[in-house]
Coordinates of N, CA and C in Angstrom, one line a residue:
L1 N 113.9 -33.1 -48.3 CA 112.5 -33.2 -47.7 C 111.7 -32.0 -48.2
S2 N 110.8 -32.3 -49.0 CA 110.0 -31.2 -49.6 C 109.0 -30.7 -48.6
P3 N 108.5 -29.4 -48.7 CA 107.6 -28.9 -47.8 C 106.3 -29.7 -47.7
A4 N 105.8 -30.2 -48.9 CA 104.6 -31.0 -48.9 C 104.8 -32.3 -48.1
L5 N 105.9 -33.0 -48.3 CA 106.2 -34.2 -47.5 C 106.4 -33.9 -46.1
A6 N 107.0 -32.8 -45.7 CA 107.2 -32.5 -44.3 C 105.8 -32.3 -43.6
I7 N 104.9 -31.6 -44.3 CA 103.6 -31.4 -43.8 C 102.8 -32.8 -43.6
K8 N 103.0 -33.6 -44.6 CA 102.3 -34.9 -44.6 C 102.9 -35.8 -43.4
M9 N 104.2 -35.6 -43.1 CA 104.8 -36.3 -42.0 C 104.7 -35.6 -40.7
A10 N 103.9 -34.5 -40.7 CA 103.7 -33.7 -39.5 C 105.0 -33.1 -38.9
L11 N 105.9 -32.7 -39.8 CA 107.1 -32.1 -39.5 C 107.1 -30.6 -39.8
N12 N 108.1 -29.9 -39.3 CA 108.3 -28.5 -39.6 C 108.7 -28.4 -41.1
P13 N 108.0 -27.8 -42.0 CA 108.3 -27.7 -43.4 C 109.6 -27.0 -43.7
M14 N 110.2 -26.3 -42.8 CA 111.4 -25.6 -43.0 C 112.6 -26.4 -42.8
K15 N 112.5 -27.6 -42.2 CA 113.6 -28.5 -41.9 C 114.2 -29.1 -43.2
E16 N 115.5 -29.1 -43.3 CA 116.1 -29.7 -44.4 C 116.3 -31.2 -44.1
G17 N 116.6 -32.0 -45.0 CA 117.0 -33.4 -44.8 C 116.6 -34.3 -45.9
I18 N 117.0 -35.5 -45.8 CA 116.7 -36.5 -46.8 C 116.0 -37.6 -46.1
V19 N 114.8 -38.0 -46.7 CA 114.0 -39.1 -46.1 C 114.7 -40.4 -46.6
I20 N 114.9 -41.3 -45.6 CA 115.5 -42.6 -46.0 C 114.3 -43.5 -46.3
T21 N 114.3 -43.9 -47.6 CA 113.1 -44.7 -48.0 C 113.4 -46.2 -48.0
E22 N 114.7 -46.6 -48.1 CA 115.1 -48.0 -48.1 C 116.4 -48.1 -47.4
V23 N 116.6 -49.2 -46.6 CA 117.8 -49.5 -46.0 C 118.3 -50.9 -46.5
T24 N 119.4 -50.9 -47.2 CA 120.0 -52.1 -47.7 C 121.0 -52.7 -46.8
P25 N 121.4 -53.9 -46.9 CA 122.5 -54.5 -46.0 C 123.7 -53.7 -46.2
G26 N 124.4 -53.4 -45.1 CA 125.6 -52.6 -45.1 C 125.7 -51.7 -43.9
I27 N 126.4 -50.6 -44.0 CA 126.6 -49.7 -42.9 C 125.3 -49.1 -42.3
A28 N 124.4 -48.6 -43.2 CA 123.2 -48.0 -42.7 C 122.3 -49.0 -41.9
E29 N 122.3 -50.3 -42.4 CA 121.5 -51.3 -41.6 C 122.2 -51.6 -40.3
K30 N 123.5 -51.7 -40.3 CA 124.2 -52.0 -39.0 C 124.1 -50.8 -38.0
M31 N 124.0 -49.6 -38.5 CA 123.8 -48.4 -37.6 C 122.4 -48.4 -37.0
G32 N 121.5 -49.1 -37.7 CA 120.1 -49.1 -37.2 C 119.2 -48.1 -37.8
L33 N 119.6 -47.5 -39.0 CA 118.8 -46.6 -39.7 C 117.5 -47.4 -40.2
L34 N 116.4 -46.7 -40.2 CA 115.1 -47.3 -40.7 C 114.5 -46.5 -41.8
P35 N 113.7 -47.1 -42.6 CA 112.9 -46.4 -43.6 C 112.0 -45.4 -42.9
G36 N 112.0 -44.2 -43.3 CA 111.2 -43.1 -42.7 C 112.1 -42.2 -41.8
D37 N 113.3 -42.6 -41.5 CA 114.2 -41.7 -40.8 C 114.6 -40.6 -41.7
I38 N 114.9 -39.4 -41.2 CA 115.3 -38.3 -42.0 C 116.7 -37.9 -41.6
L39 N 117.6 -38.0 -42.6 CA 119.0 -37.6 -42.3 C 119.1 -36.1 -42.4
L40 N 119.4 -35.4 -41.3 CA 119.4 -34.0 -41.2 C 120.7 -33.4 -41.5
S41 N 121.8 -34.0 -41.0 CA 123.1 -33.4 -41.2 C 124.2 -34.4 -41.0
I42 N 125.4 -34.1 -41.6 CA 126.6 -34.8 -41.4 C 127.6 -33.9 -40.9
D43 N 128.2 -34.1 -39.8 CA 129.2 -33.2 -39.1 C 128.7 -31.8 -39.1
E44 N 127.4 -31.7 -38.7 CA 126.7 -30.4 -38.5 C 126.5 -29.6 -39.8
Q45 N 126.7 -30.3 -41.0 CA 126.4 -29.6 -42.2 C 125.1 -30.2 -42.7
K46 N 124.1 -29.3 -42.9 CA 122.8 -29.7 -43.3 C 122.8 -30.4 -44.7
I47 N 121.9 -31.4 -44.8 CA 121.8 -32.2 -46.0 C 120.5 -31.7 -46.7
S48 N 120.6 -31.4 -48.0 CA 119.4 -31.0 -48.7 C 119.3 -31.8 -50.0
A49 N 120.3 -32.6 -50.4 CA 120.2 -33.5 -51.6 C 121.0 -34.7 -51.3
K50 N 120.6 -35.8 -52.0 CA 121.2 -37.1 -51.9 C 122.7 -37.0 -52.1
K51 N 123.1 -36.3 -53.1 CA 124.5 -36.2 -53.5 C 125.4 -35.6 -52.3
D52 N 124.7 -34.8 -51.4 CA 125.4 -34.2 -50.3 C 126.0 -35.3 -49.4
I53 N 125.2 -36.4 -49.2 CA 125.6 -37.5 -48.4 C 127.0 -38.1 -48.8
F54 N 127.0 -38.4 -50.0 CA 128.3 -39.1 -50.5 C 129.4 -38.1 -50.6
T55 N 129.2 -36.9 -51.0 CA 130.2 -35.9 -51.0 C 130.8 -35.7 -49.6
L56 N 130.0 -35.5 -48.6 CA 130.5 -35.2 -47.3 C 131.2 -36.4 -46.7
L57 N 130.7 -37.6 -46.9 CA 131.3 -38.8 -46.3 C 132.6 -39.2 -47.0
K58 N 132.7 -39.0 -48.3 CA 133.9 -39.3 -49.1 C 135.0 -38.3 -48.7
K59 N 134.7 -37.1 -48.4 CA 135.7 -36.1 -48.1 C 136.4 -36.4 -46.8
K60 N 135.6 -36.9 -45.9 CA 136.1 -37.0 -44.5 C 136.8 -38.3 -44.3
K61 N 138.0 -38.3 -43.7 CA 138.7 -39.4 -43.3 C 138.4 -39.6 -41.8
G62 N 138.2 -40.8 -41.3 CA 137.9 -40.9 -39.9 C 136.4 -41.0 -39.7
V63 N 135.9 -40.5 -38.6 CA 134.5 -40.7 -38.2 C 133.7 -39.4 -38.4
S64 N 132.5 -39.6 -39.0 CA 131.6 -38.5 -39.2 C 130.4 -38.7 -38.3
S65 N 129.8 -37.6 -37.9 CA 128.6 -37.7 -37.0 C 127.4 -37.4 -37.9
L66 N 126.4 -38.3 -37.9 CA 125.2 -38.1 -38.6 C 124.1 -37.8 -37.6
T67 N 123.3 -36.8 -38.0 CA 122.1 -36.5 -37.2 C 120.9 -36.9 -37.9
V68 N 120.0 -37.7 -37.3 CA 118.9 -38.3 -37.9 C 117.6 -38.0 -37.0
L69 N 116.5 -37.7 -37.7 CA 115.3 -37.5 -37.0 C 114.4 -38.7 -37.2
R70 N 114.0 -39.3 -36.1 CA 113.1 -40.5 -36.2 C 111.8 -40.1 -35.4
G71 N 110.8 -39.8 -36.1 CA 109.6 -39.3 -35.4 C 109.9 -38.0 -34.8
S72 N 109.8 -37.8 -33.5 CA 110.1 -36.5 -32.9 C 111.5 -36.6 -32.2
K73 N 112.2 -37.7 -32.3 CA 113.4 -37.9 -31.6 C 114.6 -37.7 -32.5
V74 N 115.6 -36.9 -32.1 CA 116.8 -36.7 -32.8 C 117.9 -37.7 -32.3
I75 N 118.5 -38.4 -33.3 CA 119.5 -39.4 -32.9 C 120.8 -39.1 -33.6
K76 N 121.9 -39.3 -32.9 CA 123.2 -39.1 -33.5 C 123.9 -40.4 -33.7
Y77 N 124.5 -40.6 -34.9 CA 125.3 -41.8 -35.2 C 126.7 -41.4 -35.6
D78 N 127.6 -42.3 -35.3 CA 129.0 -42.1 -35.8 C 129.2 -43.1 -36.8
V79 N 129.8 -42.7 -38.0 CA 130.1 -43.6 -39.1 C 131.5 -43.3 -39.6
K80 N 132.2 -44.3 -40.0 CA 133.6 -44.1 -40.6 C 133.4 -43.7 -42.0
G81 N 134.1 -42.6 -42.4 CA 134.1 -42.1 -43.7 C 135.3 -42.5 -44.5
G82 N 135.4 -41.9 -45.7 CA 136.6 -42.2 -46.6 C 136.3 -43.3 -47.4

């Protein structure tokens, strides 16, 4: 999440995260993720690049906790990794 995009979305420009621009059929869709959601962390580890998502989820066997910002609301999701 670039500082310019954060300001445009009326968010704190210091927040890290990845803006979800598209949700395709699969796990993300079943979890209820929406375009415009911001993925902030996986298992409390901040996300700053798209590659972080796959690295963290592939490393973890079992369930991972995703923290997502939707508007001003923070939502937690559990997703099976590995």
